[in-house]
Amino acid sequence: MKQRVLVVGGAGYIGSHTVRHFLDNGYPVVVADNLIYGHREAVDSRATFVHADLLDPDSLDLLFKNHPVDAVVHFAAFAYVGESVTEPEKYYYNNVMGTVNLLRAMRAHRVKKIVFSSTCATYGEPLYTPIDEKHSQNPINPYGRTKLMIEQIFADYERAYGLEHISLRYFNAAGASADGTIGESHSPETHLIPLVLQAIKGERKDIKVFGTDYDTPDGTCIRDYIHVEDLALAHRLAVEKLGTYNGCINLGTGIGTSVKEIITAAEEVSGKKCPTQYVERRAGDPARLFANNTKAKEVLGWQPKYTRIKDIIQTAWNWELNRKY
Ligand code: UDP
């Protein structure tokens, strides 16, 4: 029998792709979301949808009472780095307290398994690349600190209560479902690839490239863009691994791509020029971030299907051309 999976934050970008991946592989899925940032249309109709909020313990109690599950996949968090600096309380309250509420409800209903959406932002300024899981964790903003705190809470819950947990530290999630029916839609949008594609479409005046004087071959920042369906796959493998492995695993392709390379690839995919403006660096952007993904391959048996940036951008472009939400 497949495990019954609760996806918290399943109406969001990575959550909605993960929901669909579990369903396609025969798992019964319950989605809980407060729909503050999530999109109801993004939730596959085969899933059971419950409107619930991590800051409302009664809604969580009802959720677990009415929908017995074997494992939880937890995406629900605020994720705007800049806002986390100006409004840290919003982030500590929602992300950290919300997760403790979730863990309380899980304990009350005897659910021991959780896969968590963590981030390479927990490492902070990299001391070396590619970054492996042993790299020190010194997040440089409140968003990254909330994710690190949650990883640490899981370790304490493991020791005290036998929690089974895997935290997946994503690098830069990108792309959309291959069939173009679900994809990325943030309001406001801050991520590079959708902004570039929207500038190409003429929906934005231009793309502002933050800094051209970094110590990289073309002077722009290098990131590790990983396709959202490869992230989704890793969540299913992690759910299956719970009970035999506890801890943190990087999810990236291991390949670095610069901002200029993203713009060039997007121009090739779309066949159009991207209006570009070069501006000052954005605070808090390390020159290069990319993953050592050996652990994901060894522990989860995971292998990314998308390793070419143009293929990733092609799926994002298909989605941009025909967005449903
Ligand atoms: N970036 C940029 N212009 C933008 C948005 C992002 O030059 O309008 C750069 C940013 O400095 C970083 C990369 O694109 O080097 C990826 O940024 P994004 O915000 O997508 O993800 P992050 O790496 O910050 O999580």
Tab-separated table of C-alpha atoms and ligand atoms in Angstrom:
chain	number	residue	atom	x	y	z
A	1	MET	CA	0.000	0.000	0.000
A	2	LYS	CA	1.202	3.500	-0.853
A	3	GLN	CA	1.571	5.864	2.090
A	4	ARG	CA	-1.118	8.502	2.513
A	5	VAL	CA	0.605	11.847	2.147
A	6	LEU	CA	-0.402	15.242	3.523
A	7	VAL	CA	1.166	18.101	1.565
A	8	VAL	CA	1.106	21.296	3.624
A	9	GLY	CA	1.520	24.288	1.352
A	10	GLY	CA	0.491	22.136	-1.603
A	11	ALA	CA	-1.050	25.074	-3.503
A	12	GLY	CA	2.323	26.790	-3.872
A	13	TYR	CA	4.871	26.514	-6.645
A	14	ILE	CA	6.971	23.528	-5.584
A	15	GLY	CA	4.141	22.064	-3.509
A	16	SER	CA	1.706	21.863	-6.428
A	17	HIS	CA	4.224	20.047	-8.629
A	18	THR	CA	4.984	17.643	-5.793
A	19	VAL	CA	1.281	16.948	-5.232
A	20	ARG	CA	0.899	16.022	-8.853
A	21	HIS	CA	3.989	13.822	-8.782
A	22	PHE	CA	2.692	11.831	-5.804
A	23	LEU	CA	-0.720	11.423	-7.473
A	24	ASP	CA	0.860	10.280	-10.741
A	25	ASN	CA	2.682	7.607	-8.754
A	26	GLY	CA	-0.450	6.292	-7.081
A	27	TYR	CA	-0.269	7.953	-3.654
A	28	PRO	CA	-3.447	9.274	-2.025
A	29	VAL	CA	-2.818	12.986	-1.337
A	30	VAL	CA	-4.405	15.515	1.002
A	31	VAL	CA	-3.436	19.142	0.421
A	32	ALA	CA	-3.641	21.746	3.176
A	33	ASP	CA	-3.056	25.396	2.359
A	34	ASN	CA	-4.150	28.776	3.712
A	35	LEU	CA	-4.125	30.190	0.154
A	36	ILE	CA	-2.349	33.392	1.230
A	37	TYR	CA	0.265	32.855	-1.472
A	38	GLY	CA	-0.952	29.548	-2.887
A	39	HIS	CA	-3.292	29.116	-5.852
A	40	ARG	CA	-6.355	26.900	-5.527
A	41	GLU	CA	-6.197	26.278	-9.316
A	42	ALA	CA	-2.722	24.804	-8.901
A	43	VAL	CA	-4.039	21.919	-6.801
A	44	ASP	CA	-4.671	18.782	-8.829
A	45	SER	CA	-8.350	17.787	-8.748
A	46	ARG	CA	-7.415	14.227	-7.725
A	47	ALA	CA	-6.174	15.528	-4.338
A	48	THR	CA	-8.394	16.252	-1.347
A	49	PHE	CA	-8.110	19.972	-0.565
A	50	VAL	CA	-8.462	21.340	2.981
A	51	HIS	CA	-8.277	25.014	3.864
A	52	ALA	CA	-6.082	25.084	6.975
A	53	ASP	CA	-3.553	27.406	8.560
A	54	LEU	CA	-0.484	26.450	10.574
A	55	LEU	CA	-1.195	29.386	12.889
A	56	ASP	CA	-4.642	27.952	13.686
A	57	PRO	CA	-4.114	24.801	15.778
A	58	ASP	CA	-7.822	23.935	15.678
A	59	SER	CA	-7.732	23.772	11.888
A	60	LEU	CA	-4.758	21.406	12.131
A	61	ASP	CA	-6.472	19.181	14.674
A	62	LEU	CA	-9.495	18.863	12.396
A	63	LEU	CA	-7.251	18.235	9.418
A	64	PHE	CA	-5.513	15.253	11.022
A	65	LYS	CA	-8.768	13.979	12.603
A	66	ASN	CA	-10.676	13.985	9.319
A	67	HIS	CA	-7.817	12.895	7.063
A	68	PRO	CA	-5.568	10.195	8.549
A	69	VAL	CA	-2.142	10.224	6.857
A	70	ASP	CA	1.171	8.382	7.140
A	71	ALA	CA	3.579	11.170	6.216
A	72	VAL	CA	3.676	14.951	5.910
A	73	VAL	CA	5.492	16.968	3.253
A	74	HIS	CA	5.838	20.523	4.529
A	75	PHE	CA	6.208	23.476	2.132
A	76	ALA	CA	4.186	26.107	3.972
A	77	ALA	CA	6.395	29.133	4.586
A	78	PHE	CA	6.896	32.757	3.698
A	79	ALA	CA	9.909	33.006	1.413
A	80	TYR	CA	10.701	36.616	0.511
A	81	VAL	CA	14.261	37.166	1.704
A	82	GLY	CA	14.074	40.983	1.582
A	83	GLU	CA	10.788	41.103	3.465
A	84	SER	CA	12.214	38.784	6.119
A	85	VAL	CA	14.802	41.474	6.879
A	86	THR	CA	12.234	44.265	7.255
A	87	GLU	CA	9.521	42.123	8.873
A	88	PRO	CA	11.323	39.346	10.757
A	89	GLU	CA	8.428	38.725	13.130
A	90	LYS	CA	6.187	37.705	10.243
A	91	TYR	CA	8.784	35.073	9.328
A	92	TYR	CA	9.544	33.731	12.812
A	93	TYR	CA	5.849	33.617	13.619
A	94	ASN	CA	4.642	31.957	10.429
A	95	ASN	CA	7.577	29.723	9.563
A	96	VAL	CA	8.897	28.667	12.973
A	97	MET	CA	5.761	28.802	15.149
A	98	GLY	CA	3.692	27.394	12.307
A	99	THR	CA	6.016	24.409	12.047
A	100	VAL	CA	5.917	23.806	15.807
A	101	ASN	CA	2.110	23.836	15.603
A	102	LEU	CA	2.300	21.322	12.784
A	103	LEU	CA	4.636	19.079	14.803
A	104	ARG	CA	2.281	19.324	17.810
A	105	ALA	CA	-0.670	18.238	15.704
A	106	MET	CA	1.397	15.410	14.203
A	107	ARG	CA	2.347	14.189	17.675
A	108	ALA	CA	-1.231	14.375	18.893
A	109	HIS	CA	-2.308	12.251	15.924
A	110	ARG	CA	0.707	9.915	15.997
A	111	VAL	CA	2.170	10.921	12.656
A	112	LYS	CA	5.957	10.540	12.840
A	113	LYS	CA	7.197	11.247	9.346
A	114	ILE	CA	8.002	14.604	7.772
A	115	VAL	CA	9.829	15.814	4.678
A	116	PHE	CA	10.638	19.512	4.845
A	117	SER	CA	11.306	22.240	2.333
A	118	SER	CA	14.625	23.735	3.435
A	119	THR	CA	17.065	25.838	1.487
A	120	CYS	CA	20.676	26.505	0.585
A	121	ALA	CA	20.056	29.894	2.258
A	122	THR	CA	20.789	28.061	5.537
A	123	TYR	CA	24.473	27.968	4.529
A	124	GLY	CA	24.861	31.739	4.175
A	125	GLU	CA	27.928	33.112	2.401
A	126	PRO	CA	29.671	30.026	0.981
A	127	LEU	CA	33.179	29.206	2.177
A	128	TYR	CA	33.633	26.828	-0.759
A	129	THR	CA	31.710	25.461	-3.759
A	130	PRO	CA	30.185	23.109	-4.621
A	131	ILE	CA	28.425	23.232	-1.270
A	132	ASP	CA	27.973	19.902	0.491
A	133	GLU	CA	25.814	19.209	3.542
A	134	LYS	CA	28.802	19.474	5.891
A	135	HIS	CA	29.292	23.135	4.964
A	136	SER	CA	28.828	25.371	8.023
A	137	GLN	CA	25.392	26.953	8.405
A	138	ASN	CA	25.454	30.710	8.986
A	139	PRO	CA	22.363	32.152	7.311
A	140	ILE	CA	22.607	35.863	6.582
A	141	ASN	CA	18.913	36.761	6.736
A	142	PRO	CA	15.889	35.906	8.910
A	143	TYR	CA	14.332	33.735	6.179
A	144	GLY	CA	17.385	31.456	6.148
A	145	ARG	CA	17.457	31.460	9.946
A	146	THR	CA	13.831	30.284	10.172
A	147	LYS	CA	14.669	27.304	7.953
A	148	LEU	CA	17.797	26.462	9.963
A	149	MET	CA	15.862	26.680	13.243
A	150	ILE	CA	13.293	24.266	11.898
A	151	GLU	CA	15.996	21.784	10.874
A	152	GLN	CA	17.325	22.007	14.448
A	153	ILE	CA	13.866	21.559	15.944
A	154	PHE	CA	13.487	18.356	13.923
A	155	ALA	CA	16.745	16.984	15.375
A	156	ASP	CA	15.466	17.674	18.908
A	157	TYR	CA	12.120	16.047	18.120
A	158	GLU	CA	13.973	13.044	16.750
A	159	ARG	CA	15.914	12.596	19.993
A	160	ALA	CA	12.947	13.199	22.275
A	161	TYR	CA	9.980	11.821	20.339
A	162	GLY	CA	11.391	9.676	17.552
A	163	LEU	CA	10.450	12.060	14.711
A	164	GLU	CA	11.497	10.737	11.307
A	165	HIS	CA	12.603	13.687	9.192
A	166	ILE	CA	14.380	14.672	6.016
A	167	SER	CA	15.024	18.332	5.195
A	168	LEU	CA	15.670	19.003	1.518
A	169	ARG	CA	17.885	22.029	0.959
A	170	TYR	CA	16.881	23.399	-2.427
A	171	PHE	CA	19.079	25.545	-4.568
A	172	ASN	CA	17.180	27.649	-7.187
A	173	ALA	CA	13.853	26.054	-8.106
A	174	ALA	CA	12.932	26.753	-11.742
A	175	GLY	CA	10.739	25.644	-14.644
A	176	ALA	CA	7.177	24.395	-14.861
A	177	SER	CA	5.380	21.108	-15.491
A	178	ALA	CA	6.289	19.594	-18.854
A	179	ASP	CA	2.644	19.817	-20.018
A	180	GLY	CA	2.500	23.543	-19.215
A	181	THR	CA	-0.554	23.264	-16.941
A	182	ILE	CA	1.055	24.338	-13.656
A	183	GLY	CA	4.007	26.625	-13.042
A	184	GLU	CA	5.514	29.488	-11.118
A	185	SER	CA	3.322	32.423	-10.128
A	186	HIS	CA	4.428	34.695	-7.306
A	187	SER	CA	3.019	38.077	-6.474
A	188	PRO	CA	5.245	39.987	-6.320
A	189	GLU	CA	7.635	38.008	-8.535
A	190	THR	CA	11.283	38.321	-7.519
A	191	HIS	CA	12.916	35.325	-9.205
A	192	LEU	CA	15.227	35.720	-12.134
A	193	ILE	CA	13.802	33.331	-14.745
A	194	PRO	CA	10.138	34.451	-14.641
A	195	LEU	CA	11.256	38.095	-14.587
A	196	VAL	CA	13.450	37.558	-17.656
A	197	LEU	CA	10.650	35.776	-19.524
A	198	GLN	CA	8.123	38.464	-18.602
A	199	ALA	CA	10.541	41.155	-19.841
A	200	ILE	CA	10.872	39.237	-23.110
A	201	LYS	CA	7.075	39.089	-23.402
A	202	GLY	CA	6.903	42.850	-22.882
A	203	GLU	CA	5.051	42.554	-19.570
A	204	ARG	CA	7.947	44.256	-17.821
A	205	LYS	CA	10.092	47.129	-19.063
A	206	ASP	CA	13.342	45.192	-18.663
A	207	ILE	CA	15.338	42.855	-16.452
A	208	LYS	CA	17.676	44.528	-14.030
A	209	VAL	CA	20.872	42.520	-13.634
A	210	PHE	CA	22.090	42.953	-10.072
A	211	GLY	CA	25.846	43.430	-10.377
A	212	THR	CA	28.354	42.781	-13.150
A	213	ASP	CA	31.540	43.001	-11.070
A	214	TYR	CA	31.398	39.663	-9.268
A	215	ASP	CA	34.416	37.371	-9.275
A	216	THR	CA	32.899	35.070	-11.921
A	217	PRO	CA	33.826	34.590	-15.607
A	218	ASP	CA	31.222	37.082	-16.913
A	219	GLY	CA	30.933	39.158	-13.728
A	220	THR	CA	27.339	38.096	-12.909
A	221	CYS	CA	26.199	35.775	-10.124
A	222	ILE	CA	26.191	32.023	-10.582
A	223	ARG	CA	23.347	29.880	-9.257
A	224	ASP	CA	22.257	26.247	-9.484
A	225	TYR	CA	18.836	26.120	-11.197
A	226	ILE	CA	16.973	22.882	-10.535
A	227	HIS	CA	13.782	21.879	-12.305
A	228	VAL	CA	10.681	21.830	-10.139
A	229	GLU	CA	9.741	18.308	-11.309
A	230	ASP	CA	13.153	17.041	-10.212
A	231	LEU	CA	12.470	18.590	-6.809
A	232	ALA	CA	9.077	16.868	-6.751
A	233	LEU	CA	10.670	13.493	-7.492
A	234	ALA	CA	13.115	13.949	-4.604
A	235	HIS	CA	10.218	14.502	-2.178
A	236	ARG	CA	8.669	11.168	-3.112
A	237	LEU	CA	12.011	9.381	-2.740
A	238	ALA	CA	12.500	11.105	0.625
A	239	VAL	CA	9.079	10.016	1.895
A	240	GLU	CA	10.005	6.445	1.005
A	241	LYS	CA	13.346	6.839	2.814
A	242	LEU	CA	11.854	8.100	6.100
A	243	GLY	CA	12.479	5.656	8.919
A	244	THR	CA	15.841	4.568	7.559
A	245	TYR	CA	17.460	7.995	7.207
A	246	ASN	CA	17.120	11.246	9.182
A	247	GLY	CA	18.832	14.478	8.186
A	248	CYS	CA	19.456	17.088	5.515
A	249	ILE	CA	20.055	16.624	1.801
A	250	ASN	CA	20.990	19.194	-0.876
A	251	LEU	CA	18.925	19.353	-4.039
A	252	GLY	CA	20.672	20.987	-6.956
A	253	THR	CA	21.962	19.903	-10.327
A	254	GLY	CA	25.559	20.692	-9.343
A	255	ILE	CA	25.783	22.945	-12.408
A	256	GLY	CA	26.292	26.685	-12.082
A	257	THR	CA	24.694	29.155	-14.506
A	258	SER	CA	25.315	32.912	-14.506
A	259	VAL	CA	22.648	35.609	-14.792
A	260	LYS	CA	23.940	36.519	-18.261
A	261	GLU	CA	23.796	32.868	-19.323
A	262	ILE	CA	20.169	32.695	-18.153
A	263	ILE	CA	19.285	35.742	-20.259
A	264	THR	CA	21.050	34.314	-23.334
A	265	ALA	CA	19.337	30.927	-22.907
A	266	ALA	CA	15.933	32.625	-22.499
A	267	GLU	CA	16.550	34.633	-25.694
A	268	GLU	CA	17.396	31.436	-27.567
A	269	VAL	CA	14.337	29.594	-26.252
A	270	SER	CA	11.931	32.452	-27.011
A	271	GLY	CA	13.644	33.697	-30.170
A	272	LYS	CA	13.360	37.254	-28.818
A	273	LYS	CA	15.666	39.787	-27.232
A	274	CYS	CA	15.456	40.505	-23.516
A	275	PRO	CA	15.582	44.219	-22.661
A	276	THR	CA	18.365	44.356	-20.083
A	277	GLN	CA	19.653	46.971	-17.694
A	278	TYR	CA	22.777	46.542	-15.606
A	279	VAL	CA	22.437	47.910	-12.083
A	280	GLU	CA	24.184	47.752	-8.712
A	281	ARG	CA	24.584	44.563	-6.725
A	282	ARG	CA	21.684	43.462	-4.527
A	283	ALA	CA	22.617	43.170	-0.846
A	284	GLY	CA	23.274	39.657	0.373
A	285	ASP	CA	23.911	37.930	-2.985
A	286	PRO	CA	26.932	35.587	-2.889
A	287	ALA	CA	28.911	35.404	-6.156
A	288	ARG	CA	28.365	31.688	-6.643
A	289	LEU	CA	26.122	29.040	-5.157
A	290	PHE	CA	25.925	25.518	-6.468
A	291	ALA	CA	25.382	22.165	-4.914
A	292	ASN	CA	27.332	19.059	-4.294
A	293	ASN	CA	24.424	16.649	-4.856
A	294	THR	CA	26.254	13.384	-4.127
A	295	LYS	CA	24.200	12.728	-1.002
A	296	ALA	CA	20.870	13.047	-2.836
A	297	LYS	CA	22.120	10.540	-5.387
A	298	GLU	CA	23.485	8.121	-2.798
A	299	VAL	CA	20.843	8.339	-0.059
A	300	LEU	CA	17.733	8.879	-2.189
A	301	GLY	CA	18.849	7.271	-5.442
A	302	TRP	CA	17.837	10.597	-7.038
A	303	GLN	CA	19.022	11.784	-10.415
A	304	PRO	CA	17.874	15.083	-11.975
A	305	LYS	CA	16.190	14.622	-15.376
A	306	TYR	CA	16.836	18.227	-16.391
A	307	THR	CA	20.511	19.149	-16.612
A	308	ARG	CA	20.424	21.654	-19.486
A	309	ILE	CA	19.360	25.165	-18.600
A	310	LYS	CA	17.646	25.658	-21.969
A	311	ASP	CA	15.377	22.669	-21.313
A	312	ILE	CA	14.438	24.088	-17.908
A	313	ILE	CA	13.738	27.527	-19.378
A	314	GLN	CA	11.726	25.979	-22.226
A	315	THR	CA	9.217	24.596	-19.691
A	316	ALA	CA	9.056	27.977	-17.933
A	317	TRP	CA	8.500	29.692	-21.303
A	318	ASN	CA	5.676	27.281	-22.244
A	319	TRP	CA	4.025	28.179	-18.937
A	320	GLU	CA	4.594	31.936	-19.324
A	321	LEU	CA	2.946	31.856	-22.748
A	322	ASN	CA	-0.204	30.251	-21.387
A	323	ARG	CA	-0.468	30.966	-17.695
A	324	LYS	CA	-3.580	29.761	-15.918
A	325	TYR	CA	-3.034	31.769	-12.708
B	1	UDP	N1	18.733	38.562	-10.182
B	1	UDP	C1	18.907	39.669	-11.010
B	1	UDP	N2	17.825	40.451	-11.279
B	1	UDP	C2	16.572	40.176	-10.775
B	1	UDP	C3	16.404	39.053	-9.955
B	1	UDP	C4	17.517	38.252	-9.672
B	1	UDP	O1	20.020	39.948	-11.476
B	1	UDP	O2	15.646	40.947	-11.045
B	1	UDP	C5	19.887	37.695	-9.871
B	1	UDP	C6	20.217	37.616	-8.397
B	1	UDP	O3	21.129	38.622	-8.041
B	1	UDP	C7	20.818	36.211	-8.293
B	1	UDP	C8	20.116	35.424	-9.385
B	1	UDP	O4	19.568	36.396	-10.274
B	1	UDP	O5	22.191	36.257	-8.587
B	1	UDP	C9	18.988	34.557	-8.865
B	1	UDP	O6	18.150	35.344	-8.061
B	1	UDP	P1	16.747	34.839	-7.521
B	1	UDP	O7	16.134	35.968	-6.754
B	1	UDP	O8	15.976	34.226	-8.633
B	1	UDP	O9	17.137	33.644	-6.538
B	1	UDP	P2	18.120	33.623	-5.266
B	1	UDP	O10	19.421	33.064	-5.776
B	1	UDP	O11	18.239	35.018	-4.744
B	1	UDP	O12	17.444	32.692	-4.321
